[in-house]
Amino acid sequence: MSHLHVEIVGKGQPLVLIHGWGMHGGVWQPLVKKLSQSFELHIVDLPGMGLSQEGIASNLDEMVAALLPVLPSHAHVLGWSLGGLVAMRLAVHYPERVSKLVLVGSTPCFINTPSGHPQPWEHGINASVFQAFARQVSEDYAATLIKFLTLQCMGAQDARATIKELRLALAARPAPSPLTLESALDVLLQNDLRPDLTVLQQPVLLVHGDRDTLAPVQAAHWLSQHLLHASLRVIAGAGHAPFLSHASQFVDSVRDFLQPNTEVNG
């Protein structure tokens, strides 16, 4: 597996940031200034995305395997959407490497399964929604991603400035290949981590928007009930990317969870 691109900035306890499907580490840019005051950020580009152009991960375990060589020895890990799946699998299989988990817009299973299924699941969405989104991204990568992220920022106080910053950050790194997007989409479509989560021991903060249409908030409630040490922060009015639409609330929640006894200025 090829070496992943990682941007390291800030000082303090290491905090690894794992982006979502079709994105790259530039999506975190609006948060870097604030979070780097409290943490040493390790901002990862997953295989085939952003500046990690050398390889493609064909499944979730390959994504985790690619992450291991660049992971600080005992870090906090924050995963958004697809990054949440990666973070959960990492914490389950390599618990000694993960101190605390922050899962944003995350779900153990993105896709609904019918009531007759051995493990029915009704807190996801239909596979066709993801497949339609994938077709749009393949046809016009930049325009579709910006449209998606703009929807996630609607109603936020500084939405226009955030979108401008995101446009610059996303454009600064290469677009993923269609094969990369397809492989990563398969990870979303095929994984159900519910059976694995009974052994997840780390403290977990779940941050979720109550208007999330890609990972419905019911999935976060399910996680909060089935993880051993979980706390849930639902952000009213937020969609799938609460770290963009409600950045201040998001940063405060992360700091309070990861540094509960620390006074932070700024």
mmCIF file of C-alpha atoms in Angstrom, residues 54-238:
data_model
loop_
_atom_site.group_PDB
_atom_site.id
_atom_site.type_symbol
_atom_site.label_atom_id
_atom_site.label_comp_id
_atom_site.label_asym_id
_atom_site.label_seq_id
_atom_site.Cartn_x
_atom_site.Cartn_y
_atom_site.Cartn_z
ATOM 1 C CA GLU A 54 -0.438 6.557 -5.798
ATOM 2 C CA GLY A 55 -2.863 3.832 -4.739
ATOM 3 C CA ILE A 56 -6.517 2.867 -4.453
ATOM 4 C CA ALA A 57 -8.064 1.074 -1.483
ATOM 5 C CA SER A 58 -10.522 -1.548 -2.700
ATOM 6 C CA ASN A 59 -12.088 -2.128 0.720
ATOM 7 C CA LEU A 60 -12.306 -0.741 4.263
ATOM 8 C CA ASP A 61 -9.476 -2.875 5.633
ATOM 9 C CA GLU A 62 -7.120 -1.561 2.941
ATOM 10 C CA MET A 63 -7.995 1.994 3.960
ATOM 11 C CA VAL A 64 -7.125 1.147 7.572
ATOM 12 C CA ALA A 65 -3.907 -0.603 6.507
ATOM 13 C CA ALA A 66 -2.838 2.468 4.528
ATOM 14 C CA LEU A 67 -3.482 4.679 7.555
ATOM 15 C CA LEU A 68 -1.482 2.648 10.079
ATOM 16 C CA PRO A 69 2.060 3.660 8.970
ATOM 17 C CA VAL A 70 1.263 7.388 9.275
ATOM 18 C CA LEU A 71 -0.780 7.167 12.475
ATOM 19 C CA PRO A 72 0.750 8.666 15.641
ATOM 20 C CA SER A 73 1.308 5.984 18.279
ATOM 21 C CA HIS A 74 -1.540 6.983 20.614
ATOM 22 C CA ALA A 75 -3.825 9.534 18.988
ATOM 23 C CA HIS A 76 -7.333 10.852 19.093
ATOM 24 C CA VAL A 77 -9.097 10.070 15.814
ATOM 25 C CA LEU A 78 -11.879 12.136 14.235
ATOM 26 C CA GLY A 79 -13.707 10.644 11.262
ATOM 27 C CA TRP A 80 -16.457 12.191 9.138
ATOM 28 C CA SER A 81 -18.899 10.055 7.125
ATOM 29 C CA LEU A 82 -16.724 7.494 5.267
ATOM 30 C CA GLY A 83 -13.923 8.607 7.606
ATOM 31 C CA GLY A 84 -16.141 7.513 10.498
ATOM 32 C CA LEU A 85 -16.254 3.962 9.115
ATOM 33 C CA VAL A 86 -12.453 4.012 8.821
ATOM 34 C CA ALA A 87 -12.101 5.365 12.363
ATOM 35 C CA MET A 88 -14.442 2.739 13.857
ATOM 36 C CA ARG A 89 -12.705 -0.159 12.085
ATOM 37 C CA LEU A 90 -9.322 1.216 13.159
ATOM 38 C CA ALA A 91 -10.405 1.504 16.801
ATOM 39 C CA VAL A 92 -11.833 -2.024 16.827
ATOM 40 C CA HIS A 93 -8.850 -3.754 15.187
ATOM 41 C CA TYR A 94 -6.041 -1.610 16.656
ATOM 42 C CA PRO A 95 -7.415 -0.361 19.992
ATOM 43 C CA GLU A 96 -3.941 0.411 21.345
ATOM 44 C CA ARG A 97 -3.474 3.032 18.615
ATOM 45 C CA VAL A 98 -6.625 5.062 19.357
ATOM 46 C CA SER A 99 -7.167 7.094 22.529
ATOM 47 C CA LYS A 100 -10.588 8.675 21.902
ATOM 48 C CA LEU A 101 -12.925 8.735 18.901
ATOM 49 C CA VAL A 102 -14.960 11.589 17.459
ATOM 50 C CA LEU A 103 -17.488 10.398 14.868
ATOM 51 C CA VAL A 104 -19.133 13.088 12.735
ATOM 52 C CA GLY A 105 -22.128 12.370 10.523
ATOM 53 C CA SER A 106 -21.273 8.722 11.104
ATOM 54 C CA THR A 107 -23.238 5.509 10.956
ATOM 55 C CA PRO A 108 -22.334 1.828 11.298
ATOM 56 C CA CYS A 109 -24.342 1.099 8.128
ATOM 57 C CA PHE A 110 -25.179 3.630 5.424
ATOM 58 C CA ILE A 111 -27.633 1.475 3.481
ATOM 59 C CA ASN A 112 -31.078 0.287 4.589
ATOM 60 C CA THR A 113 -31.807 -3.446 4.638
ATOM 61 C CA PRO A 114 -35.366 -4.856 4.613
ATOM 62 C CA SER A 115 -37.163 -6.345 7.600
ATOM 63 C CA GLY A 116 -36.667 -9.888 6.262
ATOM 64 C CA HIS A 117 -32.888 -9.450 6.222
ATOM 65 C CA PRO A 118 -30.827 -11.313 8.894
ATOM 66 C CA GLN A 119 -29.793 -7.879 10.241
ATOM 67 C CA PRO A 120 -32.482 -5.360 9.231
ATOM 68 C CA TRP A 121 -31.531 -1.683 9.317
ATOM 69 C CA GLU A 122 -33.854 1.261 8.812
ATOM 70 C CA HIS A 123 -31.646 4.161 9.920
ATOM 71 C CA GLY A 124 -29.870 4.562 6.573
ATOM 72 C CA ILE A 125 -30.828 5.507 3.037
ATOM 73 C CA ASN A 126 -31.460 3.627 -0.193
ATOM 74 C CA ALA A 127 -28.401 2.608 -2.203
ATOM 75 C CA SER A 128 -29.809 4.430 -5.243
ATOM 76 C CA VAL A 129 -29.276 7.808 -3.503
ATOM 77 C CA PHE A 130 -25.530 7.179 -3.196
ATOM 78 C CA GLN A 131 -25.309 5.809 -6.717
ATOM 79 C CA ALA A 132 -27.003 8.890 -8.166
ATOM 80 C CA PHE A 133 -24.632 11.154 -6.224
ATOM 81 C CA ALA A 134 -21.672 9.102 -7.500
ATOM 82 C CA ARG A 135 -22.811 9.579 -11.105
ATOM 83 C CA GLN A 136 -23.053 13.329 -10.607
ATOM 84 C CA VAL A 137 -19.561 13.503 -9.083
ATOM 85 C CA SER A 138 -18.089 11.439 -11.915
ATOM 86 C CA GLU A 139 -19.651 13.765 -14.507
ATOM 87 C CA ASP A 140 -18.598 17.031 -12.842
ATOM 88 C CA TYR A 141 -16.450 16.460 -9.760
ATOM 89 C CA ALA A 142 -15.800 20.029 -8.624
ATOM 90 C CA ALA A 143 -19.289 21.441 -9.247
ATOM 91 C CA THR A 144 -21.059 18.530 -7.524
ATOM 92 C CA LEU A 145 -18.849 18.629 -4.427
ATOM 93 C CA ILE A 146 -19.222 22.383 -4.037
ATOM 94 C CA LYS A 147 -22.996 22.077 -4.467
ATOM 95 C CA PHE A 148 -23.089 19.351 -1.811
ATOM 96 C CA LEU A 149 -20.941 21.322 0.642
ATOM 97 C CA THR A 150 -22.922 24.509 -0.004
ATOM 98 C CA LEU A 151 -26.111 22.690 0.990
ATOM 99 C CA GLN A 152 -24.394 21.579 4.207
ATOM 100 C CA CYS A 153 -23.509 25.189 5.067
ATOM 101 C CA MET A 154 -26.878 26.788 4.347
ATOM 102 C CA GLY A 155 -28.148 28.937 7.177
ATOM 103 C CA ALA A 156 -24.775 29.185 8.888
ATOM 104 C CA GLN A 157 -23.645 32.629 10.001
ATOM 105 C CA ASP A 158 -20.509 32.756 7.836
ATOM 106 C CA ALA A 159 -21.624 30.348 5.104
ATOM 107 C CA ARG A 160 -20.382 32.485 2.207
ATOM 108 C CA ALA A 161 -16.867 32.831 3.615
ATOM 109 C CA THR A 162 -16.760 29.124 4.476
ATOM 110 C CA ILE A 163 -17.763 28.101 0.947
ATOM 111 C CA LYS A 164 -15.139 30.428 -0.548
ATOM 112 C CA GLU A 165 -12.482 28.865 1.688
ATOM 113 C CA LEU A 166 -13.656 25.363 0.767
ATOM 114 C CA ARG A 167 -13.553 26.108 -2.953
ATOM 115 C CA LEU A 168 -9.916 27.139 -2.643
ATOM 116 C CA ALA A 169 -9.007 24.186 -0.426
ATOM 117 C CA LEU A 170 -10.702 21.581 -2.635
ATOM 118 C CA ALA A 171 -9.246 23.041 -5.831
ATOM 119 C CA ALA A 172 -5.718 22.935 -4.370
ATOM 120 C CA ARG A 173 -5.557 19.127 -4.577
ATOM 121 C CA PRO A 174 -6.146 16.728 -7.485
ATOM 122 C CA ALA A 175 -9.570 15.239 -8.144
ATOM 123 C CA PRO A 176 -9.871 11.504 -7.460
ATOM 124 C CA SER A 177 -10.105 9.140 -10.408
ATOM 125 C CA PRO A 178 -13.481 7.568 -11.268
ATOM 126 C CA LEU A 179 -12.064 4.214 -10.108
ATOM 127 C CA THR A 180 -11.157 5.715 -6.722
ATOM 128 C CA LEU A 181 -14.651 7.151 -6.322
ATOM 129 C CA GLU A 182 -16.233 3.839 -7.310
ATOM 130 C CA SER A 183 -14.076 1.810 -4.912
ATOM 131 C CA ALA A 184 -14.793 4.173 -2.032
ATOM 132 C CA LEU A 185 -18.504 4.115 -2.852
ATOM 133 C CA ASP A 186 -18.409 0.321 -2.590
ATOM 134 C CA VAL A 187 -17.029 0.734 0.946
ATOM 135 C CA LEU A 188 -20.114 2.793 1.843
ATOM 136 C CA LEU A 189 -22.505 0.379 0.154
ATOM 137 C CA GLN A 190 -21.089 -2.889 1.474
ATOM 138 C CA ASN A 191 -20.070 -2.326 5.095
ATOM 139 C CA ASP A 192 -22.147 -2.937 8.193
ATOM 140 C CA LEU A 193 -20.053 -2.467 11.327
ATOM 141 C CA ARG A 194 -22.799 -3.227 13.860
ATOM 142 C CA PRO A 195 -21.416 -6.685 14.779
ATOM 143 C CA ASP A 196 -17.938 -5.219 15.420
ATOM 144 C CA LEU A 197 -18.951 -2.420 17.748
ATOM 145 C CA THR A 198 -19.609 -4.543 20.835
ATOM 146 C CA VAL A 199 -15.836 -4.655 21.403
ATOM 147 C CA LEU A 200 -15.160 -0.944 20.853
ATOM 148 C CA GLN A 201 -13.827 0.255 24.214
ATOM 149 C CA GLN A 202 -12.694 3.851 23.607
ATOM 150 C CA PRO A 203 -14.682 6.905 24.711
ATOM 151 C CA VAL A 204 -16.659 8.172 21.705
ATOM 152 C CA LEU A 205 -18.185 11.560 20.928
ATOM 153 C CA LEU A 206 -20.923 11.444 18.292
ATOM 154 C CA VAL A 207 -21.570 14.792 16.576
ATOM 155 C CA HIS A 208 -24.551 14.782 14.254
ATOM 156 C CA GLY A 209 -26.809 17.244 12.489
ATOM 157 C CA ASP A 210 -30.522 16.756 13.006
ATOM 158 C CA ARG A 211 -31.086 17.500 9.290
ATOM 159 C CA ASP A 212 -28.557 14.966 8.008
ATOM 160 C CA THR A 213 -30.040 13.238 4.955
ATOM 161 C CA LEU A 214 -27.046 10.991 4.118
ATOM 162 C CA ALA A 215 -26.651 9.505 7.588
ATOM 163 C CA PRO A 216 -29.961 10.068 9.419
ATOM 164 C CA VAL A 217 -29.672 11.164 13.044
ATOM 165 C CA GLN A 218 -31.406 7.927 14.132
ATOM 166 C CA ALA A 219 -28.144 6.148 13.281
ATOM 167 C CA ALA A 220 -26.298 8.341 15.789
ATOM 168 C CA HIS A 221 -28.906 7.566 18.444
ATOM 169 C CA TRP A 222 -28.418 3.854 17.709
ATOM 170 C CA LEU A 223 -24.649 4.229 18.129
ATOM 171 C CA SER A 224 -25.055 6.124 21.404
ATOM 172 C CA GLN A 225 -27.125 3.244 22.774
ATOM 173 C CA HIS A 226 -24.845 0.430 21.595
ATOM 174 C CA LEU A 227 -21.340 1.777 22.206
ATOM 175 C CA LEU A 228 -19.899 1.249 25.681
ATOM 176 C CA HIS A 229 -18.708 4.820 26.315
ATOM 177 C CA ALA A 230 -20.538 7.198 23.981
ATOM 178 C CA SER A 231 -21.917 10.702 24.282
ATOM 179 C CA LEU A 232 -24.096 12.292 21.604
ATOM 180 C CA ARG A 233 -24.184 15.931 20.527
ATOM 181 C CA VAL A 234 -26.995 16.654 18.063
ATOM 182 C CA ILE A 235 -26.611 20.073 16.409
ATOM 183 C CA ALA A 236 -29.948 21.606 15.520
ATOM 184 C CA GLY A 237 -30.216 22.850 11.954
ATOM 185 C CA ALA A 238 -27.062 21.068 10.769
#
